[in-house]
PDB file of C-alpha atoms in Angstrom:
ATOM      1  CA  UNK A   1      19.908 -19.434   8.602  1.00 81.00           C
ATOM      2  CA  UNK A   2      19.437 -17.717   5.078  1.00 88.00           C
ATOM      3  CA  UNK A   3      18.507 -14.158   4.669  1.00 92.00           C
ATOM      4  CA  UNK A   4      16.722 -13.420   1.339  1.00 94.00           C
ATOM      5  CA  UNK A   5      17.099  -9.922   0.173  1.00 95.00           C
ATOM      6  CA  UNK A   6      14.579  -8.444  -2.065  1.00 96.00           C
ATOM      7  CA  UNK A   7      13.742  -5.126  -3.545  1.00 95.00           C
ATOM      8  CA  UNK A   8      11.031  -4.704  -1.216  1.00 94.00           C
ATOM      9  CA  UNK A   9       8.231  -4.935  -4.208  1.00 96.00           C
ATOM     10  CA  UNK A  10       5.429  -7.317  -4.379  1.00 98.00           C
ATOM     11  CA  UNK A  11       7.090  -8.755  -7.433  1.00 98.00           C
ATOM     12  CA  UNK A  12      10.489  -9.069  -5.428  1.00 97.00           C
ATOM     13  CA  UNK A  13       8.756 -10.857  -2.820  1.00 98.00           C
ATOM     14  CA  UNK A  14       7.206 -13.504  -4.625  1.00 98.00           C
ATOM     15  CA  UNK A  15      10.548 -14.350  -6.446  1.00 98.00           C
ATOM     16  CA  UNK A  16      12.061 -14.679  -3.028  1.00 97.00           C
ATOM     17  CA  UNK A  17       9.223 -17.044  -2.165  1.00 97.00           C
ATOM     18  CA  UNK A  18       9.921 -19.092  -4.774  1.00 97.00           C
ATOM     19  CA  UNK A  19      13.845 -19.016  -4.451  1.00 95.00           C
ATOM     20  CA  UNK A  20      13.242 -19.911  -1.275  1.00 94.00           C
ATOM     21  CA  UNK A  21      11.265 -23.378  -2.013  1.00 94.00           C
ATOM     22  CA  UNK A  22      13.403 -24.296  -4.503  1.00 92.00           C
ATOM     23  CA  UNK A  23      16.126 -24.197  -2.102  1.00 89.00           C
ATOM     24  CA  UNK A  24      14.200 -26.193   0.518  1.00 84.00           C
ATOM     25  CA  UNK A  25      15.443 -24.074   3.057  1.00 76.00           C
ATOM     26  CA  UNK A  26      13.580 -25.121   6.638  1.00 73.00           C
ATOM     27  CA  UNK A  27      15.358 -21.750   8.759  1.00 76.00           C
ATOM     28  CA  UNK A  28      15.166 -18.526   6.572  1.00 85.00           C
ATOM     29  CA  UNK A  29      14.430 -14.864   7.084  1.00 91.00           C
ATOM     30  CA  UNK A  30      13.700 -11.698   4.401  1.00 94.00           C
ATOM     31  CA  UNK A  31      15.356  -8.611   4.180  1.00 93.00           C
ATOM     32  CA  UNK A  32      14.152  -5.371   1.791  1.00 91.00           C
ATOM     33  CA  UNK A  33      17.501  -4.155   0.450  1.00 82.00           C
ATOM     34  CA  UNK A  34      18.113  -1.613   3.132  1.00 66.00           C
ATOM     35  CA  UNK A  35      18.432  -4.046   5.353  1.00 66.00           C
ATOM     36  CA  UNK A  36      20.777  -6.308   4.373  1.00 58.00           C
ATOM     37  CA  UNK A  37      23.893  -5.056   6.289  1.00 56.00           C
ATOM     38  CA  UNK A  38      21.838  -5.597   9.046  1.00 53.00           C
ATOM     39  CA  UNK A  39      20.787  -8.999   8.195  1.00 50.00           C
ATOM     40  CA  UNK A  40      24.205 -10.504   7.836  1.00 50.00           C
ATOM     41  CA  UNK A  41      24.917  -9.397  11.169  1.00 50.00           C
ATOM     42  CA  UNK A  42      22.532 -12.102  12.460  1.00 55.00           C
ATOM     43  CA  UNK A  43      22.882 -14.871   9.303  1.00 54.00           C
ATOM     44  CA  UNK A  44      24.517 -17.384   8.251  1.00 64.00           C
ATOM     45  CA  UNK A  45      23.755 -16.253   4.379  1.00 85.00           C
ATOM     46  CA  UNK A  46      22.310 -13.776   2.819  1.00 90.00           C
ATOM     47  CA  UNK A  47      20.629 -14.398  -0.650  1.00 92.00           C
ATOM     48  CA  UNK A  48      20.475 -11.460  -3.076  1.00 94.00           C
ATOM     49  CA  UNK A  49      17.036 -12.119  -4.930  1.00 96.00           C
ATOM     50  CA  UNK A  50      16.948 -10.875  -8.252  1.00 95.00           C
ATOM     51  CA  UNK A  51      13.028  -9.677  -9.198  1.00 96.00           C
ATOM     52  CA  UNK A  52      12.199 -11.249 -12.557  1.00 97.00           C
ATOM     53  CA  UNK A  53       8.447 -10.526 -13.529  1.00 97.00           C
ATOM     54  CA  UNK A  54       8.405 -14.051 -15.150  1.00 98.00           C
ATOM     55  CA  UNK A  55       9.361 -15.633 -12.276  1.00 97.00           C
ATOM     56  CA  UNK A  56       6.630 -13.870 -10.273  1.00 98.00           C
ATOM     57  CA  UNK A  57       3.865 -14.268 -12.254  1.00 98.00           C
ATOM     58  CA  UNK A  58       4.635 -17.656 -12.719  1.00 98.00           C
ATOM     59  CA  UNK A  59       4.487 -18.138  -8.896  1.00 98.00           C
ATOM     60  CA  UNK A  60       1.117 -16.332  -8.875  1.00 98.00           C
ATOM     61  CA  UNK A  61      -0.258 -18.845 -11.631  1.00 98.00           C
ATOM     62  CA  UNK A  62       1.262 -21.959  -9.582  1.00 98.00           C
ATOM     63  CA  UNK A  63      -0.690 -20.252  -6.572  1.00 98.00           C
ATOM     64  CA  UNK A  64      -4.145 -19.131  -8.139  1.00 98.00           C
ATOM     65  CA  UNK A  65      -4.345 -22.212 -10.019  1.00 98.00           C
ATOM     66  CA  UNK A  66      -3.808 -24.280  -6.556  1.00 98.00           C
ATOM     67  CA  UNK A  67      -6.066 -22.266  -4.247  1.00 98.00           C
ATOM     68  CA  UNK A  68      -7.579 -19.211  -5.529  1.00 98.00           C
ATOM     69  CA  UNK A  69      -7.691 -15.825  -6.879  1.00 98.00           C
ATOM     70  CA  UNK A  70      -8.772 -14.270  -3.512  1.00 98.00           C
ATOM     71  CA  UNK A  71      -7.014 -15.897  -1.991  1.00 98.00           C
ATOM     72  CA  UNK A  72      -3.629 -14.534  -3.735  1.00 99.00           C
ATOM     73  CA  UNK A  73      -5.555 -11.113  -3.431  1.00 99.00           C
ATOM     74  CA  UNK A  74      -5.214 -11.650   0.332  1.00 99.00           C
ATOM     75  CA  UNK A  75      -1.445 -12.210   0.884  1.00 99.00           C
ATOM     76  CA  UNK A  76      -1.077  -9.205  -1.271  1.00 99.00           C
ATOM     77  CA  UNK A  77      -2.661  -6.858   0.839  1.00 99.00           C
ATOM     78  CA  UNK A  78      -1.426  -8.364   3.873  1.00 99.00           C
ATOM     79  CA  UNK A  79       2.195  -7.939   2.740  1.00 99.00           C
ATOM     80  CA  UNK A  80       1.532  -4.321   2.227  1.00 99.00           C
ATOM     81  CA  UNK A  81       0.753  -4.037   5.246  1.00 98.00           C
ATOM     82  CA  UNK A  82       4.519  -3.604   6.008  1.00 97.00           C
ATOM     83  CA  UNK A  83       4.090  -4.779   9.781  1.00 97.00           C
ATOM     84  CA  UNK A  84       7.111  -6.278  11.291  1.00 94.00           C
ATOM     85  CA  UNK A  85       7.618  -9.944   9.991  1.00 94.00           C
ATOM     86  CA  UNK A  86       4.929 -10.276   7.343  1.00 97.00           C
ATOM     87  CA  UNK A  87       7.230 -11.491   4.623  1.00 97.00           C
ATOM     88  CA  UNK A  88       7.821 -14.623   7.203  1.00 96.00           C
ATOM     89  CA  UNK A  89       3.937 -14.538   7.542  1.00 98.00           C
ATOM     90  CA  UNK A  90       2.838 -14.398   4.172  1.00 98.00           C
ATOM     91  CA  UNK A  91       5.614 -17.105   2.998  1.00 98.00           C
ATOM     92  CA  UNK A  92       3.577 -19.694   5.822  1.00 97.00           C
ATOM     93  CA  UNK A  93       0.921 -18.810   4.247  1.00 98.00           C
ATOM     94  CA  UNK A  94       1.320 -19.012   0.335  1.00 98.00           C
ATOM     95  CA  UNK A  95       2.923 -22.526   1.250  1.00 97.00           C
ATOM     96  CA  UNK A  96       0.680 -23.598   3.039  1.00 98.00           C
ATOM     97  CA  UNK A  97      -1.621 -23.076   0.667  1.00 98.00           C
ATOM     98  CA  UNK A  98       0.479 -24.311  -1.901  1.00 98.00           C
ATOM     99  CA  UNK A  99       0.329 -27.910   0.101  1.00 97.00           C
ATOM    100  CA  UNK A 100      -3.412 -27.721   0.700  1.00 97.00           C
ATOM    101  CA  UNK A 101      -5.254 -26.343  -1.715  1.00 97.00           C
ATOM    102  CA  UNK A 102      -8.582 -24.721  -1.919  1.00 96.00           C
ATOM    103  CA  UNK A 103      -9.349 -25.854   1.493  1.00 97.00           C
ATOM    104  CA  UNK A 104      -6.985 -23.055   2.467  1.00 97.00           C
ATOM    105  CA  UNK A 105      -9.762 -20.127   2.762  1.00 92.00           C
ATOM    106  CA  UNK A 106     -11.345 -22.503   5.155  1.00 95.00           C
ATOM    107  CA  UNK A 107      -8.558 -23.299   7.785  1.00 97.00           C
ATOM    108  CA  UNK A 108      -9.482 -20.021  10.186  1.00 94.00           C
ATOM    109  CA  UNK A 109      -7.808 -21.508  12.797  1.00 96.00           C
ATOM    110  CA  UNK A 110      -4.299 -21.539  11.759  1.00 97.00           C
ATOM    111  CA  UNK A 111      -2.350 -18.799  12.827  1.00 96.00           C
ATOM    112  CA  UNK A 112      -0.874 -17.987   9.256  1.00 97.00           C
ATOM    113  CA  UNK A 113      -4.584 -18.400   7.844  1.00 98.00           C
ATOM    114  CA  UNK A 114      -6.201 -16.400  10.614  1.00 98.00           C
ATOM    115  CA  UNK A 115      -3.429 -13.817  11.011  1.00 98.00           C
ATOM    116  CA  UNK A 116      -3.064 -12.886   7.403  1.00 99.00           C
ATOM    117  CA  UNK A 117      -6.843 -12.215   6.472  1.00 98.00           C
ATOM    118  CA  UNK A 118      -7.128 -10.172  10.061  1.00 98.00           C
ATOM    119  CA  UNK A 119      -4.522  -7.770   8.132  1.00 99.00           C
ATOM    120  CA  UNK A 120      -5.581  -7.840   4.885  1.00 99.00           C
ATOM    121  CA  UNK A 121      -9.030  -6.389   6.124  1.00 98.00           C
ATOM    122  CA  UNK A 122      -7.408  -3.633   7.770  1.00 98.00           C
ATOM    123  CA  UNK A 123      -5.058  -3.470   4.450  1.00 99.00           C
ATOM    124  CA  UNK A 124      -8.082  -3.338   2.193  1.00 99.00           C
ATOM    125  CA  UNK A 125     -10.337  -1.267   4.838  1.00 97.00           C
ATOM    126  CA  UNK A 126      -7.849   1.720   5.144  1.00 98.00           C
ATOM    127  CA  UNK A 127      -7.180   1.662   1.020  1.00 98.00           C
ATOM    128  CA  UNK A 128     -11.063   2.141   1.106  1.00 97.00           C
ATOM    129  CA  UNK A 129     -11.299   4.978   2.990  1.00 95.00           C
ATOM    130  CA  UNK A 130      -8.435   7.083   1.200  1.00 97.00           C
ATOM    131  CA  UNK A 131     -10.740   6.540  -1.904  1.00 97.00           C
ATOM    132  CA  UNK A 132     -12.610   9.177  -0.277  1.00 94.00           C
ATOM    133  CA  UNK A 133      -9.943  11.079   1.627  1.00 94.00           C
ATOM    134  CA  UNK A 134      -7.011  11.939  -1.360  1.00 97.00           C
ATOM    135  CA  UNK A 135      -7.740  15.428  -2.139  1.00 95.00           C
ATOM    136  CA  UNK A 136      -6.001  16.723  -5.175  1.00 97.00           C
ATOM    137  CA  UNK A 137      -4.735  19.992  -5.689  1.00 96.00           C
ATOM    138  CA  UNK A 138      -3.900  22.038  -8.880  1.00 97.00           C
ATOM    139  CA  UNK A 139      -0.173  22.917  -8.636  1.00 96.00           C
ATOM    140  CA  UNK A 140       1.592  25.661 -11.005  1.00 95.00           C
ATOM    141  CA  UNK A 141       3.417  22.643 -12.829  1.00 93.00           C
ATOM    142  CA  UNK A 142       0.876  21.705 -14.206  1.00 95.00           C
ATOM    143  CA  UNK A 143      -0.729  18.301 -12.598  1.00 96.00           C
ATOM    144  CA  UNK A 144      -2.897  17.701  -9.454  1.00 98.00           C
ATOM    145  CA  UNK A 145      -1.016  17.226  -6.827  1.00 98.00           C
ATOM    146  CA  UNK A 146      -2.200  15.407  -3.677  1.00 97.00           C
ATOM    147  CA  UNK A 147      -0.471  14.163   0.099  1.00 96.00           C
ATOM    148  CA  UNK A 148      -0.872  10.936   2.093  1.00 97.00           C
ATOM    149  CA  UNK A 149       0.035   9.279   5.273  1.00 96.00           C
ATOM    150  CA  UNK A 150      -1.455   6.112   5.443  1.00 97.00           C
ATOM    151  CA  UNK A 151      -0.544   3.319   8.064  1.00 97.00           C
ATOM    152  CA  UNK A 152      -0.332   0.105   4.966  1.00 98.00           C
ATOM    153  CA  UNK A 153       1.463   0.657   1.605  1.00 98.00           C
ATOM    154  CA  UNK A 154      -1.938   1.180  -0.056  1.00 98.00           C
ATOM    155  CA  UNK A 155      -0.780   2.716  -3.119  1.00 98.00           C
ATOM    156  CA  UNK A 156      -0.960   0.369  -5.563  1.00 98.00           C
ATOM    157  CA  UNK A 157      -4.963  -0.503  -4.325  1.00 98.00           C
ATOM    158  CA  UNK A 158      -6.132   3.229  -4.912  1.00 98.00           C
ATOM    159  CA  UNK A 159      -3.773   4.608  -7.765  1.00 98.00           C
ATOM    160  CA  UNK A 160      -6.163   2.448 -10.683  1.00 98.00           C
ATOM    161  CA  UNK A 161      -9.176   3.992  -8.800  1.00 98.00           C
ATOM    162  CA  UNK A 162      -7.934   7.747  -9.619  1.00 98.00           C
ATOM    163  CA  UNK A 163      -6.893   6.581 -13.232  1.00 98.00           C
ATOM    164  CA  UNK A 164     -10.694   5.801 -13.463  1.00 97.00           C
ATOM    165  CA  UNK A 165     -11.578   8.637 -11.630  1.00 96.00           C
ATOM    166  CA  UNK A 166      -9.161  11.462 -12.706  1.00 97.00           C
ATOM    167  CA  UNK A 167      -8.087  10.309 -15.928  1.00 96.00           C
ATOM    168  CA  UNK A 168      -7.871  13.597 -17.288  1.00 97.00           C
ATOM    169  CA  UNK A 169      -5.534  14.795 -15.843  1.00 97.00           C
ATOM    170  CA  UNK A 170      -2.128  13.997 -14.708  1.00 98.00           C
ATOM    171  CA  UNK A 171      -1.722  13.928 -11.419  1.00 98.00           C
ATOM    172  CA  UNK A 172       0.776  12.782  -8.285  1.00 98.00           C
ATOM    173  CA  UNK A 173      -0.205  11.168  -5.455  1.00 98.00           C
ATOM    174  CA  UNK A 174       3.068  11.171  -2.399  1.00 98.00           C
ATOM    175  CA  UNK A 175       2.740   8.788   0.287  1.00 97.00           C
ATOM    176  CA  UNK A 176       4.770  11.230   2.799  1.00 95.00           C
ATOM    177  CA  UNK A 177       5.470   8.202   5.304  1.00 94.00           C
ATOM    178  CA  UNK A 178       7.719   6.142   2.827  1.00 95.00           C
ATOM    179  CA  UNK A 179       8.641   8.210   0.105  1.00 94.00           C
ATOM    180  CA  UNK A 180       7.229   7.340  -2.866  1.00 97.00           C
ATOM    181  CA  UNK A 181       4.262   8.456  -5.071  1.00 98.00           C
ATOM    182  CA  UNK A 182       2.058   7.385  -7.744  1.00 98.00           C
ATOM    183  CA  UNK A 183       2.521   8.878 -10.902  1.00 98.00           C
ATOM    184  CA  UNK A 184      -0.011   9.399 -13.745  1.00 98.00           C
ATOM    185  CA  UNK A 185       0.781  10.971 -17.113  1.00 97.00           C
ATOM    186  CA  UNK A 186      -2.159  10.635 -19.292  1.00 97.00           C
ATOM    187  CA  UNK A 187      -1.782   6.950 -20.284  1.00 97.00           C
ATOM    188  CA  UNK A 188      -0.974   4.851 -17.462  1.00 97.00           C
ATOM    189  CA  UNK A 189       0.388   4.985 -13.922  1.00 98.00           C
ATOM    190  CA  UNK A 190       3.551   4.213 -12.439  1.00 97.00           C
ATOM    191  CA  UNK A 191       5.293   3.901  -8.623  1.00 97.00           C
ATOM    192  CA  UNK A 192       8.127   5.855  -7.957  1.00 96.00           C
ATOM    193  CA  UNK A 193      10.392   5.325  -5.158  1.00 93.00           C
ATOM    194  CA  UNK A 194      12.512   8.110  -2.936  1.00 92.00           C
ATOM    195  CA  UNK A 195      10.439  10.618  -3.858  1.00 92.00           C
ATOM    196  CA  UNK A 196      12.404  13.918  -1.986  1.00 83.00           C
ATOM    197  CA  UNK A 197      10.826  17.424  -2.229  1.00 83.00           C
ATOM    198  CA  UNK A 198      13.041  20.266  -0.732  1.00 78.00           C
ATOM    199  CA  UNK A 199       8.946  22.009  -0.911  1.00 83.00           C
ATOM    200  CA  UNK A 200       5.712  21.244  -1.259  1.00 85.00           C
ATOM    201  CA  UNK A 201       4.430  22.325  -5.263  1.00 91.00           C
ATOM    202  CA  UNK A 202       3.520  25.381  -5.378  1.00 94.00           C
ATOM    203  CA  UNK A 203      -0.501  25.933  -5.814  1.00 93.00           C
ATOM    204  CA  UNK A 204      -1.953  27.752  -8.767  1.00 95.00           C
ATOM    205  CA  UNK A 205      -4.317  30.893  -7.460  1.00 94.00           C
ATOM    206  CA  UNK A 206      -7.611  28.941  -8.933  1.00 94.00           C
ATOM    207  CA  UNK A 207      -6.756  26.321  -6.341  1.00 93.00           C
ATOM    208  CA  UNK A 208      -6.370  28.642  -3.600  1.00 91.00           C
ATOM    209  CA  UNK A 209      -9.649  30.127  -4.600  1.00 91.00           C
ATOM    210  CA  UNK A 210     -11.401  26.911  -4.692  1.00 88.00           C
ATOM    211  CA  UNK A 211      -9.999  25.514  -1.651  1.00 88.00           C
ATOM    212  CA  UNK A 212     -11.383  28.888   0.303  1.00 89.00           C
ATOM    213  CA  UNK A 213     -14.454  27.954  -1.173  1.00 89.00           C
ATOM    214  CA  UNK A 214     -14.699  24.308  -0.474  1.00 84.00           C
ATOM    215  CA  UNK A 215     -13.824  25.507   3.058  1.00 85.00           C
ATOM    216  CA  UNK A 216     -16.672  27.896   3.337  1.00 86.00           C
ATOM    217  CA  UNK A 217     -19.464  25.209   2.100  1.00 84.00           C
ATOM    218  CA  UNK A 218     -18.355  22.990   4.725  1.00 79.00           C
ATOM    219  CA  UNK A 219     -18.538  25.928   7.371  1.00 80.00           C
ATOM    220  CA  UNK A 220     -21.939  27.277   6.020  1.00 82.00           C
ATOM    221  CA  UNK A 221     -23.925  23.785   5.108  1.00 81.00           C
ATOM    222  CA  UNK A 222     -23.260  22.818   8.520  1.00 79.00           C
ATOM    223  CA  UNK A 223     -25.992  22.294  10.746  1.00 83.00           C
ATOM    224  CA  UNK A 224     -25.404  23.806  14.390  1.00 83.00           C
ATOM    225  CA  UNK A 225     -28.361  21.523  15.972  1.00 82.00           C
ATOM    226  CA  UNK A 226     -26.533  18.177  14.682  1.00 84.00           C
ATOM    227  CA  UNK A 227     -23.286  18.717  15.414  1.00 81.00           C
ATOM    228  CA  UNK A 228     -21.476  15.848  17.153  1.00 84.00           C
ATOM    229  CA  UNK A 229     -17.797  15.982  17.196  1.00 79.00           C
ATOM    230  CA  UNK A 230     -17.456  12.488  18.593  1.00 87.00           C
ATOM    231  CA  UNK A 231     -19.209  11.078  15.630  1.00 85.00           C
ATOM    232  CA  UNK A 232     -17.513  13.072  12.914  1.00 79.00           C
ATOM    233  CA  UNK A 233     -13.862  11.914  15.106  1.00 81.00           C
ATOM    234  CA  UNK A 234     -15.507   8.053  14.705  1.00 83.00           C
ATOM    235  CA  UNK A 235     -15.679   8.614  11.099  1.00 83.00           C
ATOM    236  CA  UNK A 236     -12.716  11.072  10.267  1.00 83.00           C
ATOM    237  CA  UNK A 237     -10.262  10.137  12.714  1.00 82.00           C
ATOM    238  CA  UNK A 238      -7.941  12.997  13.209  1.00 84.00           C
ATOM    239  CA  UNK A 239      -5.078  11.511  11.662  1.00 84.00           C
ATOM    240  CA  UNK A 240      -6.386  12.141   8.260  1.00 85.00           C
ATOM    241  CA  UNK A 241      -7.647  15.404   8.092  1.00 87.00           C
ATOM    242  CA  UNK A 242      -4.296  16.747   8.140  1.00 89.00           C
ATOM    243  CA  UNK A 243      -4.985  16.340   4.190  1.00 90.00           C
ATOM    244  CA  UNK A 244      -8.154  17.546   3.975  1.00 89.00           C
ATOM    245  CA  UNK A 245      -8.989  20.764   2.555  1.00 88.00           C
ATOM    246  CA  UNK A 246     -12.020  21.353   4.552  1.00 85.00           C
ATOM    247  CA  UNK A 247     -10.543  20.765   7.859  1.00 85.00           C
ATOM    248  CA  UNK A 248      -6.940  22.512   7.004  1.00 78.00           C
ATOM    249  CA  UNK A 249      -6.129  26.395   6.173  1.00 61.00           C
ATOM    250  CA  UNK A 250      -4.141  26.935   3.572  1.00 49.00           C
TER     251      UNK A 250
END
């Protein structure tokens, strides 16, 4: 059985979809780069995929052009999902879709079909709620600096929201759980991978004095008669308000 080895990028993964089908290969299995000692412990042959953007968007043409745009949309944010097996997943189904068409959207009962928009919803649902939950804070560098632990990969779904948003200002955004941030300077933004800090940034003292005062609205505009802890839990879960300036002392 073949291993392919990728980068671990969208991009990487598409080119190892289409290696993969141009090699005809029935029995295969993908590996992100990390992996791939461990991979050829259990393979036959493991297949070092080179990520060429041509090659990638050329596979997304062949795709869109053969089902749809949404549909495309959906494998994406299923694969950054980064559950256990959802390269193998998403492979059944881009080629599926690849050998039926538009009618794929419309097949709910095949696993592939039904499993991958199940996790692109939760994909696209939890990339929906950070849009509300980043908070940015001013750090002595320079740029707005801002934490995240998200369960999906969901950077590259809310990064061109902030560029929109806060696009006057550079700013960071670290996904703590793997590593890497989003990076703005001004003109566009870019992902950066093994992103180490010995520390967290230091904050400027304006931050500090706004974040004390964000803190105190949310105290003081509180009303005592409508409080309901099990509904603010439903819609905050605790998990993210690690983050969050109005539920965190700094």
């Amino acid at each position: 059985m073949a291993v392919y080895c990728y980068d671990g990028s969208f991009e990487g993964f598409l080119c190892a979809v289409a290696d993969s089908l141009e090699s005809g290969d029935r029995q295969h299995e993908f590996a992100r780069d990390g992996d791939v000692q461990a991979a050829g412990l259990f393979a036959g042959e493991v297949r070092e995929v080179v990520t060429v953007r041509e090659s990638a968007v050329a596979f997304r043409k062949r795709f869109v052009d053969a089902v749809s745009q949404e549909a495309f949309a959906t494998a994406r944010y299923a694969f950054h999902s980064q559950k256990p097996g959802i390269e193998l997943l998403v492979w059944r189904y881009l080629t599926l879709g690849l050998q039926t068409g538009r009618r794929l959207c419309l097949m709910l009962a095949e696993e592939p079909v039904h499993s991958v928009n199940r996790i692109a919803r939760q994909v696209s649902h939890e990339a929906h709620k950070f849009k509300g939950f980043v908070r940015f804070r001013e750090v002595e560098a320079g740029f707005l600096y801002a934490q995240i632990e998200p369960e999906a990969d969901i950077l590259p779904f809310i990064a061109p929201h902030f560029v929109g948003r806060v696009g006057d200002r550079p700013w960071m955004i670290h996904d703590l759980q793997r590593n890497q941030a989003a990076l703005y300077d001004l003109t566009s933004w870019r992902l950066v991978r093994d992103v180490e800090l010995t520390a967290e940034p230091a904050l400027t003292a304006t931050e500090h004095d706004y974040a004390a005062l964000w803190q105190r609205y949310f105290q003081r505009h509180a009303i005592p008669e409508r409080h309901n802890p099990k509904l603010q839990l439903k819609h905050v879960p605790l998990r993210y308000r690690k983050h969050l300036t109005e539920f965190t002392t700094r």
